[in-house]
Coordinates of C-alpha atoms and ligand atoms in Angstrom, one line a residue:
M1 CA -0.3 0.1 0.1
T2 CA 1.4 3.3 -0.9
M3 CA 1.1 5.9 1.8
K4 CA -0.8 8.7 1.7
L5 CA 1.3 11.9 0.6
T6 CA -0.6 14.8 1.7
T7 CA -3.8 16.0 3.3
D8 CA -3.8 19.3 1.6
P9 CA -6.5 19.3 -0.7
S10 CA -4.6 21.2 -3.0
A11 CA -2.5 18.7 -3.9
A12 CA -5.3 16.5 -5.5
T13 CA -5.3 19.3 -8.1
L14 CA -1.3 19.7 -8.6
L15 CA 0.2 16.5 -8.1
P16 CA -1.4 15.1 -11.3
I17 CA -0.5 18.2 -13.4
A18 CA 3.0 17.6 -12.2
K19 CA 3.1 14.0 -13.5
K20 CA 2.0 14.9 -16.3
E21 CA 4.8 17.9 -17.0
G22 CA 7.3 15.4 -15.7
I23 CA 8.1 17.5 -12.8
S24 CA 9.2 15.8 -9.9
T25 CA 8.3 17.1 -6.3
V26 CA 9.5 16.3 -2.9
W27 CA 7.0 13.0 -2.6
D28 CA 8.5 11.7 -6.0
R29 CA 12.0 11.9 -4.7
H30 CA 11.1 10.4 -1.3
R31 CA 9.8 7.5 -3.0
A32 CA 13.0 7.2 -4.9
M33 CA 15.1 7.2 -2.0
Q34 CA 13.5 4.2 -0.4
P35 CA 14.7 2.0 1.4
Q36 CA 16.6 5.1 3.2
C37 CA 19.6 4.2 5.2
G38 CA 19.2 2.5 8.5
F39 CA 22.3 3.4 9.9
G40 CA 21.5 6.9 9.2
Q41 CA 18.0 6.7 10.5
L42 CA 19.9 5.2 14.0
G43 CA 22.4 8.1 14.1
V44 CA 25.2 5.5 14.4
C45 CA 26.8 6.5 11.2
C46 CA 30.0 8.6 11.7
R47 CA 31.2 11.0 9.0
I48 CA 33.7 13.2 11.6
C49 CA 36.6 12.0 9.7
W50 CA 38.3 10.3 6.8
K51 CA 39.4 7.3 8.3
G52 CA 35.2 6.9 8.4
P53 CA 32.6 6.9 6.8
C54 CA 32.1 4.2 10.1
R55 CA 28.7 2.6 11.2
I56 CA 27.8 0.5 14.1
D57 CA 26.0 -2.8 13.4
P58 CA 22.5 -2.1 15.4
F59 CA 22.4 -6.2 15.7
G60 CA 25.5 -6.5 17.6
D61 CA 27.3 -9.1 15.0
G62 CA 29.3 -6.4 13.6
P63 CA 31.5 -3.5 14.6
Q64 CA 30.6 -1.9 17.9
R65 CA 33.2 1.1 17.5
G66 CA 34.5 3.0 14.8
I67 CA 37.9 3.0 13.9
C68 CA 38.9 5.7 16.1
G69 CA 37.4 3.6 19.0
A70 CA 34.0 5.8 19.2
D71 CA 31.0 3.7 20.2
A72 CA 27.4 3.8 19.3
D73 CA 26.7 6.2 22.5
T74 CA 29.6 8.9 21.2
I75 CA 28.5 8.5 17.8
V76 CA 25.2 9.2 18.4
A77 CA 25.5 12.1 20.5
R78 CA 27.8 13.6 18.4
N79 CA 25.8 13.6 15.4
V80 CA 22.8 14.9 17.3
I81 CA 24.7 18.0 19.1
R82 CA 25.6 19.1 15.4
M83 CA 22.6 19.3 14.5
I84 CA 21.6 21.6 17.5
A85 CA 24.3 23.7 16.2
A86 CA 23.3 24.2 12.9
G87 CA 19.9 24.9 14.0
A88 CA 21.2 27.5 16.6
A89 CA 23.3 29.1 13.7
G90 CA 20.3 29.4 11.6
H91 CA 18.4 31.2 13.9
S92 CA 20.9 33.0 15.5
E93 CA 22.3 34.4 12.4
H94 CA 18.9 35.4 11.4
G95 CA 18.5 37.3 14.8
R96 CA 22.0 38.8 14.2
H97 CA 20.9 40.1 11.2
V98 CA 18.0 41.8 12.7
A99 CA 20.0 43.1 15.5
L100 CA 22.3 44.7 13.1
A101 CA 19.6 45.9 11.2
L102 CA 18.1 47.5 14.2
Q103 CA 21.9 49.1 15.1
G104 CA 21.7 50.6 11.4
V105 CA 18.4 52.1 12.2
A106 CA 19.5 53.7 15.2
E107 CA 22.8 54.9 13.2
G108 CA 20.5 56.6 10.6
R109 CA 22.0 54.6 8.1
L110 CA 19.1 52.1 6.8
P111 CA 16.5 54.3 5.0
A112 CA 14.6 51.7 4.4
Y113 CA 13.5 51.0 7.6
Q114 CA 12.5 52.6 10.9
I115 CA 10.9 51.9 14.3
R116 CA 7.5 50.8 13.6
D117 CA 6.8 49.8 17.2
E118 CA 8.4 52.2 19.7
A119 CA 6.2 51.1 22.6
K120 CA 7.9 47.6 21.7
L121 CA 11.4 48.8 21.4
R122 CA 10.7 50.8 25.0
A123 CA 9.4 47.4 26.2
V124 CA 12.2 45.7 25.1
A125 CA 14.7 48.1 26.7
A126 CA 13.0 47.8 30.0
K127 CA 13.3 44.3 29.9
L128 CA 17.1 44.2 29.4
D129 CA 17.5 46.2 32.1
I130 CA 18.4 49.8 29.8
C131 CA 17.6 53.0 31.2
T132 CA 15.3 55.1 28.6
E133 CA 14.8 57.9 30.8
G134 CA 15.4 61.2 28.7
Q135 CA 16.8 59.3 25.7
D136 CA 15.1 59.4 22.2
I137 CA 14.4 56.6 20.2
A138 CA 17.5 56.3 18.3
A139 CA 19.7 56.2 21.6
I140 CA 17.2 53.5 22.8
A141 CA 17.7 51.4 19.4
A142 CA 21.4 51.8 19.9
A143 CA 21.3 50.5 23.4
V144 CA 19.0 47.7 22.7
A145 CA 21.3 47.1 19.6
K146 CA 24.3 46.9 21.7
A147 CA 23.3 45.0 24.5
T148 CA 21.9 42.3 22.1
L149 CA 25.1 41.9 19.7
E150 CA 26.8 41.3 23.4
D151 CA 24.9 38.1 23.3
F152 CA 27.0 37.1 20.4
Q153 CA 30.4 38.5 21.9
N154 CA 30.3 38.3 25.4
Q155 CA 33.8 36.2 27.0
D156 CA 32.8 36.1 30.5
H157 CA 31.4 32.6 30.8
D158 CA 29.6 33.1 34.1
A159 CA 27.6 36.2 32.8
P160 CA 24.8 34.3 30.8
C161 CA 23.4 35.9 27.7
N162 CA 21.1 39.1 28.3
W163 CA 17.9 37.8 26.6
I164 CA 18.2 34.6 28.1
E165 CA 18.3 36.0 31.6
A166 CA 15.6 38.6 31.1
T167 CA 13.1 35.8 29.4
L168 CA 13.1 32.9 31.9
T169 CA 11.8 32.2 35.6
K170 CA 14.6 33.0 38.3
K171 CA 13.9 29.3 39.1
R172 CA 14.6 28.4 35.6
L173 CA 17.6 30.1 35.4
E174 CA 19.2 28.8 38.7
R175 CA 18.2 25.2 37.4
L176 CA 20.2 25.6 34.2
Q177 CA 22.9 27.3 36.0
A178 CA 23.8 24.4 38.0
L179 CA 23.8 22.1 35.2
H180 CA 26.3 24.5 33.6
V181 CA 24.0 24.9 30.7
L182 CA 23.2 28.4 30.3
P183 CA 25.2 30.1 27.3
H184 CA 27.3 33.0 27.5
N185 CA 27.7 33.9 23.9
I186 CA 25.6 32.2 20.9
D187 CA 28.8 32.2 18.8
A188 CA 31.0 30.8 21.5
V189 CA 28.5 27.9 22.4
I190 CA 27.6 26.7 18.5
T191 CA 31.7 26.9 18.2
Q192 CA 32.3 24.9 21.4
I193 CA 29.5 22.0 19.7
M194 CA 31.7 22.0 16.5
G195 CA 35.0 22.1 18.4
R196 CA 34.4 19.1 21.0
T197 CA 33.1 16.7 18.3
L198 CA 35.7 17.0 16.1
V199 CA 37.8 13.4 15.5
G200 CA 39.6 13.1 19.0
C201 CA 37.5 15.1 21.5
D202 CA 34.5 14.8 23.6
A203 CA 33.4 11.1 23.7
D204 CA 31.5 11.4 27.0
P205 CA 27.9 11.0 25.7
V206 CA 26.7 12.7 28.9
N207 CA 28.8 15.4 28.4
L208 CA 28.3 15.9 24.9
I209 CA 24.3 16.1 25.2
L210 CA 24.8 18.8 28.2
G211 CA 26.9 20.7 25.4
G212 CA 23.8 20.2 22.7
I213 CA 21.6 21.5 25.7
K214 CA 23.5 24.5 26.0
G215 CA 23.4 24.9 22.3
A216 CA 19.5 24.6 22.3
L217 CA 19.7 27.3 24.7
A218 CA 21.8 29.6 22.6
D219 CA 19.3 28.8 19.9
F220 CA 16.5 29.8 22.4
D221 CA 18.4 33.2 22.9
G222 CA 18.8 33.9 19.2
M223 CA 15.1 33.4 18.8
C224 CA 13.8 35.7 21.4
L225 CA 15.9 38.5 20.2
A226 CA 15.1 37.8 16.9
T227 CA 11.5 37.9 17.3
E228 CA 11.2 40.8 19.7
L229 CA 13.7 43.1 17.4
S230 CA 11.6 42.1 14.4
D231 CA 8.6 43.3 16.2
A232 CA 10.0 46.8 17.2
L233 CA 11.1 47.3 13.5
F234 CA 8.1 46.0 11.8
G235 CA 5.2 45.9 14.3
T236 CA 4.2 43.7 16.6
P237 CA 1.1 41.3 15.8
S238 CA -2.4 41.8 16.2
P239 CA -5.4 39.6 15.2
V240 CA -6.1 39.8 11.3
I241 CA -8.5 38.2 9.5
T242 CA -6.7 36.8 6.5
A243 CA -6.6 33.4 4.4
A244 CA -4.5 30.4 3.5
N245 CA -3.8 27.8 0.8
L246 CA -3.0 27.8 -2.7
G247 CA -6.2 29.3 -3.3
V248 CA -4.9 32.8 -2.5
I249 CA -3.0 32.9 -5.7
K250 CA -4.7 35.3 -8.4
P251 CA -4.9 34.4 -11.7
D252 CA -5.1 37.9 -12.8
A253 CA -2.1 39.6 -10.4
V254 CA 1.4 39.6 -10.6
N255 CA 2.0 36.9 -7.7
I256 CA 5.2 37.3 -5.9
A257 CA 5.8 34.5 -3.4
V258 CA 8.3 35.5 -0.6
H259 CA 9.5 32.2 1.0
G260 CA 12.1 31.4 3.5
H261 CA 12.6 33.1 7.4
N262 CA 14.2 36.3 7.7
P263 CA 11.6 39.4 7.2
L264 CA 14.0 41.9 6.6
L265 CA 13.5 41.9 2.8
S266 CA 10.0 40.7 2.5
E267 CA 8.9 43.7 4.7
V268 CA 10.6 46.0 1.9
V269 CA 9.3 44.1 -0.8
C270 CA 5.4 44.2 0.4
E271 CA 5.9 48.0 1.0
V272 CA 7.4 48.4 -3.0
A273 CA 5.1 46.3 -4.3
G274 CA 2.0 48.8 -3.1
Q275 CA 3.9 51.4 -5.0
M276 CA 4.6 49.4 -8.1
D277 CA 1.0 48.3 -8.5
E278 CA 0.2 50.5 -11.5
E279 CA 3.2 49.0 -13.3
A280 CA 1.6 45.3 -12.6
R281 CA -1.8 46.8 -13.9
K282 CA -0.2 48.4 -17.0
A283 CA 1.4 44.9 -17.8
G284 CA -2.3 43.8 -18.1
A285 CA -2.6 42.3 -14.3
K286 CA -6.0 43.8 -13.4
D287 CA -5.6 42.8 -10.1
G288 CA -1.9 44.3 -9.7
I289 CA 0.4 42.8 -7.3
N290 CA -0.5 40.0 -5.2
I291 CA 2.2 38.8 -2.6
V292 CA 1.6 35.4 -0.8
G293 CA 3.6 33.6 1.8
I294 CA 5.6 30.7 2.0
C295 CA 7.2 28.7 4.9
C296 CA 7.9 31.6 7.8
T297 CA 9.0 34.6 5.6
G298 CA 5.1 34.0 4.8
N299 CA 4.4 33.6 8.7
E300 CA 6.2 36.7 9.5
V301 CA 4.3 39.2 7.1
M302 CA 0.9 37.0 7.6
V303 CA 0.8 37.8 11.2
R304 CA 2.2 41.3 11.0
H305 CA 0.0 42.4 8.0
G306 CA -2.5 39.9 6.9
I307 CA -0.7 38.7 3.8
P308 CA -2.2 35.4 2.9
L309 CA -0.2 32.3 3.3
A310 CA 0.2 30.1 -0.1
A311 CA 1.8 26.8 1.4
N312 CA 3.6 25.6 4.2
Y313 CA 7.2 23.7 3.9
L314 CA 6.1 20.6 1.9
S315 CA 3.4 22.2 -0.8
Q316 CA 6.2 25.1 -1.8
E317 CA 6.9 23.2 -5.2
L318 CA 3.2 23.0 -5.6
A319 CA 3.1 26.9 -5.6
L320 CA 4.8 26.8 -8.7
V321 CA 3.0 24.2 -10.3
T322 CA 0.1 26.7 -10.2
G323 CA 2.0 28.3 -13.2
A324 CA 0.8 31.5 -11.8
V325 CA 3.5 32.4 -9.6
D326 CA 5.7 35.0 -11.4
A327 CA 8.6 35.5 -8.8
M328 CA 9.5 33.5 -6.0
V329 CA 11.7 35.5 -3.5
V330 CA 13.6 33.4 -1.2
D331 CA 16.1 34.4 1.8
V332 CA 17.0 31.5 4.4
Q333 CA 16.1 28.0 5.4
C334 CA 13.5 25.3 4.3
I335 CA 14.2 26.5 0.6
M336 CA 14.2 23.4 -1.5
P337 CA 16.9 23.5 -4.3
S338 CA 14.4 22.0 -6.2
V339 CA 12.6 25.3 -6.8
S340 CA 15.1 26.5 -9.4
E341 CA 14.2 23.8 -11.2
I342 CA 10.6 23.8 -11.5
G343 CA 10.4 27.5 -12.0
A344 CA 12.3 27.2 -15.2
C345 CA 9.5 25.0 -16.4
F346 CA 7.4 27.9 -16.5
H347 CA 7.9 31.4 -16.7
T348 CA 8.8 31.6 -12.7
A349 CA 11.7 34.1 -12.1
V350 CA 13.1 32.5 -8.9
I351 CA 15.3 34.9 -6.7
T352 CA 18.0 34.3 -4.1
T353 CA 18.7 37.3 -2.3
M354 CA 21.2 36.1 0.4
A355 CA 25.2 36.0 -0.1
E356 CA 25.3 32.8 2.0
N357 CA 22.0 31.1 0.2
K358 CA 22.2 30.8 -3.2
I359 CA 20.6 27.9 -5.6
P360 CA 22.1 27.3 -9.1
G361 CA 19.8 28.2 -11.7
A362 CA 17.9 30.8 -9.5
T363 CA 18.3 34.7 -10.4
H364 CA 20.4 36.1 -7.5
V365 CA 19.6 39.8 -6.6
D366 CA 22.2 40.5 -3.7
F367 CA 19.9 42.0 -1.1
K368 CA 21.7 44.6 1.4
E369 CA 19.7 46.2 4.1
E370 CA 21.6 49.8 2.7
T371 CA 20.1 49.0 -0.6
A372 CA 16.8 47.1 0.3
L373 CA 14.4 49.6 -1.6
E374 CA 16.5 49.6 -4.7
N375 CA 16.7 45.6 -4.4
A376 CA 13.2 45.2 -3.7
R377 CA 12.0 47.5 -6.8
R378 CA 14.2 45.3 -8.9
I379 CA 12.8 41.9 -7.4
V380 CA 8.9 43.4 -8.3
A381 CA 10.0 44.5 -11.7
T382 CA 11.6 41.3 -12.4
A383 CA 8.2 39.7 -11.5
I384 CA 5.9 41.9 -13.9
E385 CA 8.5 41.3 -16.5
A386 CA 8.0 37.3 -15.6
Y387 CA 4.3 38.1 -15.8
K388 CA 4.4 39.0 -19.2
R389 CA 5.6 35.8 -20.2
R390 CA 3.1 33.7 -18.5
D391 CA 1.1 31.2 -20.3
P392 CA -2.5 31.5 -19.1
R393 CA -3.0 27.9 -20.5
R394 CA -0.8 26.7 -18.0
V395 CA -2.3 28.4 -14.9
N396 CA -3.7 25.6 -12.6
I397 CA -4.8 27.7 -9.0
P398 CA -6.6 25.2 -6.8
D399 CA -9.6 26.2 -5.9
F400 CA -8.9 26.3 -2.0
K401 CA -8.6 28.6 0.4
Q402 CA -9.6 28.9 4.3
T403 CA -10.2 32.0 6.2
A404 CA -7.3 32.4 9.1
I405 CA -7.6 34.7 12.0
V406 CA -3.8 34.9 12.8
G407 CA -1.6 37.4 14.8
F408 CA -1.5 36.6 18.3
G409 CA 1.6 37.5 19.8
V410 CA 2.4 37.9 23.8
E411 CA 0.9 41.5 23.6
S412 CA -2.6 40.9 21.5
V413 CA -3.0 37.5 23.7
V414 CA -2.6 39.7 27.1
G415 CA -4.7 42.6 25.4
A416 CA -8.0 40.1 24.7
L417 CA -7.4 39.0 28.1
A418 CA -7.2 42.3 29.4
T419 CA -10.8 43.1 27.8
L420 CA -12.0 40.6 30.6
N421 CA -9.9 42.1 33.3
A422 CA -8.1 45.2 32.8
E423 CA -6.1 45.4 36.1
D424 CA -4.7 41.6 35.8
P425 CA -5.1 40.4 32.3
L426 CA -3.4 37.2 33.1
Q427 CA -6.1 36.2 35.8
P428 CA -9.1 35.0 33.7
L429 CA -6.6 32.8 31.9
I430 CA -5.0 31.3 35.3
E431 CA -8.4 30.8 36.6
N432 CA -9.9 29.1 33.3
I433 CA -6.8 26.6 34.1
A434 CA -7.2 26.3 37.9
N435 CA -11.0 25.4 37.3
G436 CA -10.3 23.1 34.6
N437 CA -12.2 24.6 31.9
I438 CA -8.8 24.8 29.8
R439 CA -7.1 21.5 30.8
G440 CA -3.9 22.6 29.4
I441 CA -1.8 24.6 26.9
A442 CA 0.1 22.9 23.7
L443 CA 2.3 24.7 21.6
F444 CA 2.6 23.4 18.3
A445 CA 5.9 24.1 16.2
G446 CA 7.8 22.6 13.5
C447 CA 8.3 21.1 9.8
N448 CA 6.3 19.0 8.0
S449 CA 8.3 15.6 6.7
T450 CA 8.0 13.5 4.2
Q451 CA 7.7 10.8 6.8
V452 CA 4.3 11.9 7.4
A453 CA 1.1 12.7 5.2
Q454 CA 1.5 16.5 5.0
D455 CA -0.4 18.0 7.7
S456 CA -2.5 15.1 8.9
S457 CA -0.7 14.8 12.2
F458 CA -1.2 18.4 12.9
V459 CA -5.0 18.2 12.1
T460 CA -5.4 14.8 13.9
M461 CA -3.8 15.8 17.4
A462 CA -5.5 19.5 17.6
K463 CA -8.9 18.2 16.9
K464 CA -8.5 15.8 19.9
L465 CA -6.7 17.8 22.1
A466 CA -9.4 20.9 21.2
A467 CA -12.2 18.1 22.1
N468 CA -10.5 17.4 25.4
N469 CA -10.4 21.5 26.1
V470 CA -6.9 22.1 25.6
L471 CA -5.9 25.8 24.7
M472 CA -3.7 25.8 21.7
L473 CA -0.8 27.6 20.5
A474 CA 1.3 27.5 17.0
T475 CA 4.1 28.5 14.9
G476 CA 5.7 27.9 11.7
C477 CA 4.8 25.6 9.2
G478 CA 2.6 23.7 12.3
A479 CA 0.7 26.8 12.1
G480 CA 0.8 26.8 8.3
S481 CA -1.2 23.5 8.5
F482 CA -3.9 24.4 11.0
A483 CA -4.4 27.8 8.8
K484 CA -4.7 25.8 5.3
H485 CA -7.1 23.2 6.9
G486 CA -9.4 25.9 8.3
L487 CA -8.4 25.3 12.0
M488 CA -8.2 29.1 12.7
T489 CA -11.3 30.2 12.2
Q490 CA -14.0 30.8 14.9
E491 CA -16.2 28.2 13.2
A492 CA -13.7 25.7 14.0
T493 CA -13.8 26.6 17.7
L494 CA -17.5 25.8 17.5
E495 CA -17.0 22.9 15.9
Y496 CA -14.1 21.4 17.5
A497 CA -13.7 22.6 20.8
G498 CA -15.1 21.0 24.1
D499 CA -17.9 22.8 25.8
S500 CA -15.8 24.5 28.5
L501 CA -12.7 25.6 26.2
K502 CA -15.4 26.8 23.6
A503 CA -16.9 28.9 26.3
V504 CA -13.4 30.5 27.2
L505 CA -12.4 31.4 23.5
T506 CA -16.3 32.7 23.2
A507 CA -15.9 35.1 26.3
I508 CA -12.4 36.2 25.3
G509 CA -13.0 36.8 21.7
T510 CA -16.8 38.1 21.9
S511 CA -15.1 41.1 24.9
A512 CA -12.1 41.4 22.3
G513 CA -14.6 42.9 19.8
L514 CA -14.2 39.7 17.3
N515 CA -18.1 38.8 17.3
G516 CA -17.5 35.2 18.6
P517 CA -14.8 33.0 19.6
L518 CA -10.9 33.0 19.6
P519 CA -10.1 31.0 16.5
L520 CA -9.5 27.2 17.5
V521 CA -5.5 27.7 17.4
L522 CA -3.6 31.0 17.7
H523 CA -1.3 31.6 15.3
M524 CA 1.9 33.0 16.7
G525 CA 4.0 33.5 14.2
S526 CA 7.2 32.2 12.5
C527 CA 9.4 29.5 13.9
V528 CA 11.5 31.9 15.8
D529 CA 8.5 32.9 17.4
N530 CA 8.2 30.0 19.7
S531 CA 9.6 32.5 22.0
R532 CA 6.4 34.0 22.1
A533 CA 4.8 30.9 23.6
V534 CA 7.5 31.0 26.3
Q535 CA 7.0 34.6 27.1
V536 CA 3.1 33.5 28.0
A537 CA 4.0 30.4 29.9
V538 CA 6.7 32.4 31.9
A539 CA 4.3 35.3 32.7
V540 CA 1.8 32.2 33.8
A541 CA 4.7 30.8 36.0
D542 CA 6.0 33.9 37.5
K543 CA 2.2 34.7 38.5
L544 CA 1.4 31.4 40.1
G545 CA 5.3 31.4 41.8
V546 CA 5.8 28.0 40.2
D547 CA 8.4 26.9 37.1
L548 CA 7.8 26.2 34.0
D549 CA 7.9 22.5 34.5
Q550 CA 5.1 22.4 37.1
L551 CA 2.7 24.3 34.3
P552 CA 0.1 21.7 32.2
L553 CA 2.0 22.7 29.3
V554 CA 3.1 20.9 26.3
A555 CA 4.8 21.0 23.1
S556 CA 4.7 18.9 20.2
A557 CA 6.6 19.0 17.0
P558 CA 4.6 16.0 15.0
E559 CA 6.0 16.4 11.8
A560 CA 9.5 17.3 12.8
M561 CA 12.3 17.2 10.0
S562 CA 14.9 20.2 10.2
E563 CA 18.1 20.5 12.3
K564 CA 16.4 23.8 13.8
A565 CA 13.6 21.5 15.0
V566 CA 16.2 19.5 17.0
A567 CA 17.4 22.8 18.6
I568 CA 14.0 24.0 19.5
G569 CA 12.8 20.8 20.8
T570 CA 15.9 20.5 22.8
W571 CA 15.6 23.9 24.3
S572 CA 11.7 23.1 24.8
V573 CA 12.9 20.1 27.0
A574 CA 15.7 22.3 28.9
L575 CA 12.7 24.9 29.8
G576 CA 10.9 21.8 31.4
I577 CA 8.5 21.3 28.7
P578 CA 7.2 17.7 27.9
T579 CA 7.8 17.9 24.2
H580 CA 6.3 15.2 21.7
L581 CA 8.1 14.3 18.4
G582 CA 6.0 12.6 15.8
T583 CA 8.7 11.8 13.4
M584 CA 11.5 9.1 14.7
P585 CA 14.7 11.4 15.9
Q586 CA 18.1 9.9 14.6
V587 CA 19.3 8.7 17.8
T588 CA 17.8 5.5 18.6
G589 CA 21.0 3.6 17.8
S590 CA 22.1 5.0 21.1
A591 CA 20.0 3.6 24.1
K592 CA 21.9 5.7 26.2
V593 CA 21.3 8.8 24.5
T594 CA 17.6 7.9 23.6
E595 CA 17.5 7.5 28.0
L596 CA 18.8 10.7 28.6
L597 CA 16.6 12.6 26.6
T598 CA 13.2 10.6 27.2
Q599 CA 14.1 9.9 30.6
T600 CA 17.0 11.4 32.3
A601 CA 15.9 15.0 31.2
K602 CA 12.8 14.7 33.4
D603 CA 15.1 14.5 36.5
L604 CA 17.6 17.1 35.5
L605 CA 15.4 19.5 33.7
G606 CA 11.6 18.5 34.3
G607 CA 11.2 18.6 30.4
Y608 CA 11.6 15.4 28.3
F609 CA 11.3 14.1 25.0
L610 CA 8.1 11.9 24.3
V611 CA 8.4 10.0 20.8
E612 CA 4.9 8.7 19.4
L613 CA 4.7 8.5 15.6
D614 CA 0.6 7.8 15.9
P615 CA -1.0 11.2 16.0
A616 CA -4.2 10.1 17.9
L617 CA -1.8 8.1 20.8
A618 CA 0.2 11.0 20.8
A619 CA -2.4 13.2 21.7
D620 CA -3.7 10.9 24.3
K621 CA 0.0 10.8 25.9
L622 CA 0.0 14.8 26.0
L623 CA -3.4 14.5 27.7
E624 CA -2.1 12.1 30.0
V625 CA 0.8 14.5 31.1
I626 CA -1.3 17.6 31.3
E627 CA -3.2 15.5 34.0
E628 CA -0.3 14.6 35.7
R629 CA 0.9 18.3 36.0
R630 CA -2.5 19.5 37.1
K631 CA -2.4 17.0 39.7
G632 CA 1.0 18.2 40.9
L633 CA -0.3 21.8 40.9
G634 CA -3.4 20.4 42.9
I635 CA -6.1 21.5 40.6
Ligands
SF4_701 FE1 35.1 6.4 12.5 FE2 35.9 7.5 14.4 FE3 36.1 9.0 12.0 FE4 33.8 8.7 13.0 S1 35.7 10.1 14.0 S2 34.3 8.3 11.1 S3 33.8 6.8 14.4 S4 37.1 6.9 12.7
FE2_702 FE1 10.2 27.9 9.8

């Protein structure tokens, strides 16, 4: 029996077209790759030096040590923490980029950018303990950028990074400090992981995993600063009604898909597109320019400006198969290299924009913050030119899109709660958790993977948790799944939420002026915005005087695949959150590492990984965890 590839309804229209046109998609390549390497799946393949590759025989008959003497525990631990380092590097490089842009704005060097949310910048300054009295906004921006960039250059091992110190509960900081896993410098911690995993270095799996946890917490630090500084520069999300799935592509518009993760360019593309709309109409596009999002760049502009989301990770290629995307502009992360080839089958201009992220066959526009407006104009002009070459006979836009109410950052969640209790906004949330109307909170994060029928695990789990009155938050491609499947609507709340959750969401939504309930799942933004969910959790924990590992809070990445998800999942565990994985992590070749991550972590940190590939069972297990936590709190 062939596995169902995707539950996205758009695919039923587009996969047959791809086949007819001879275009191979991610699912074709997945099939061609079977059977996949069993050693790799277990994490026991080592390619760290050129005496190798070595692999450990999982059945015990063949070699139990690599040529250098490394055993399965060492090899698995080294492999997984290198994944964490890569994930942390991706997120924190994104964060550094935003911090440098803030510094440039403070110094008046970047005319394309400004501080769009001064209140947020002031709040960030206060959080970082920066005195703002009598300072103008440029001076505050400079001080915030400086304190942020210190997290990349502090050399004092005993002084934790500024952002993590300003973000977590006191108890959590003490616990992490006692384990020596609080990062002092994001770059240094990532470098240490690369250094200690060289041939002939750290061979102790426990020590390696602790190093990995430190790296994951460096990832968390990078995400916090990326999110908060992006809000200051581009605006803090607030609820907005938009739409998701490939039906948001318009037949009579110049369609520009913004794809990747970093909002620095896409923000300017959105602005410039507004100015160049007339040019698109002159070229024959009677609906002007239509920007649509893919992956997390899509989430960034969706939660801030209501730009519709066309696709999450696995269906990025299908966006091109519609034949109606005139330009796909990509920045960093989660961009399949296949897009340039598929774009070339149509008229689509695939445009890379970052010096460190190029794709053979794509057009490269060298994006720099200093020249952002000019770069964005060139990109939009390229899209308009491409539109003129579009073949209308090859246009197939699936008639699927769902309404999505998105944009639930900490501020908007607290704002909505404040309409019920202005003096003490968190009180209604805490009361409803305590009285059991809300059993617990689940954060859905992470990717799509070809190991799972696209979106199916997200949707199955959410429906079950909703029926059991769990409040759900989502980010990244998980949020994309829910948006595409209509679970970010008021109707979904009415249809799927258990009675008490429905009553709470209705009370908050109505009081906040939404004329009905909050959507079933709250869209908090992109992958880096997982830090928003932590902020809500920390605020609740602080108010209750407990730590994060006592809250009825769980996280889930049901369709995880990226190294970034490995980093996020690991810091989630380090913060005390039981964290579900719905795809098999590549660590099971070491009983020791598996035990460390799924059991020992619970004693050390309160959080732990819970692996369950069946989404319905996974939901049951998370419900059990939530009840166990409630019992611990005596509620
Ligand atoms: Fe083999 Fe050791 Fe080299 Fe890894 S580091 S490839 S186990 S010899
Ligand atoms: Fe993402």
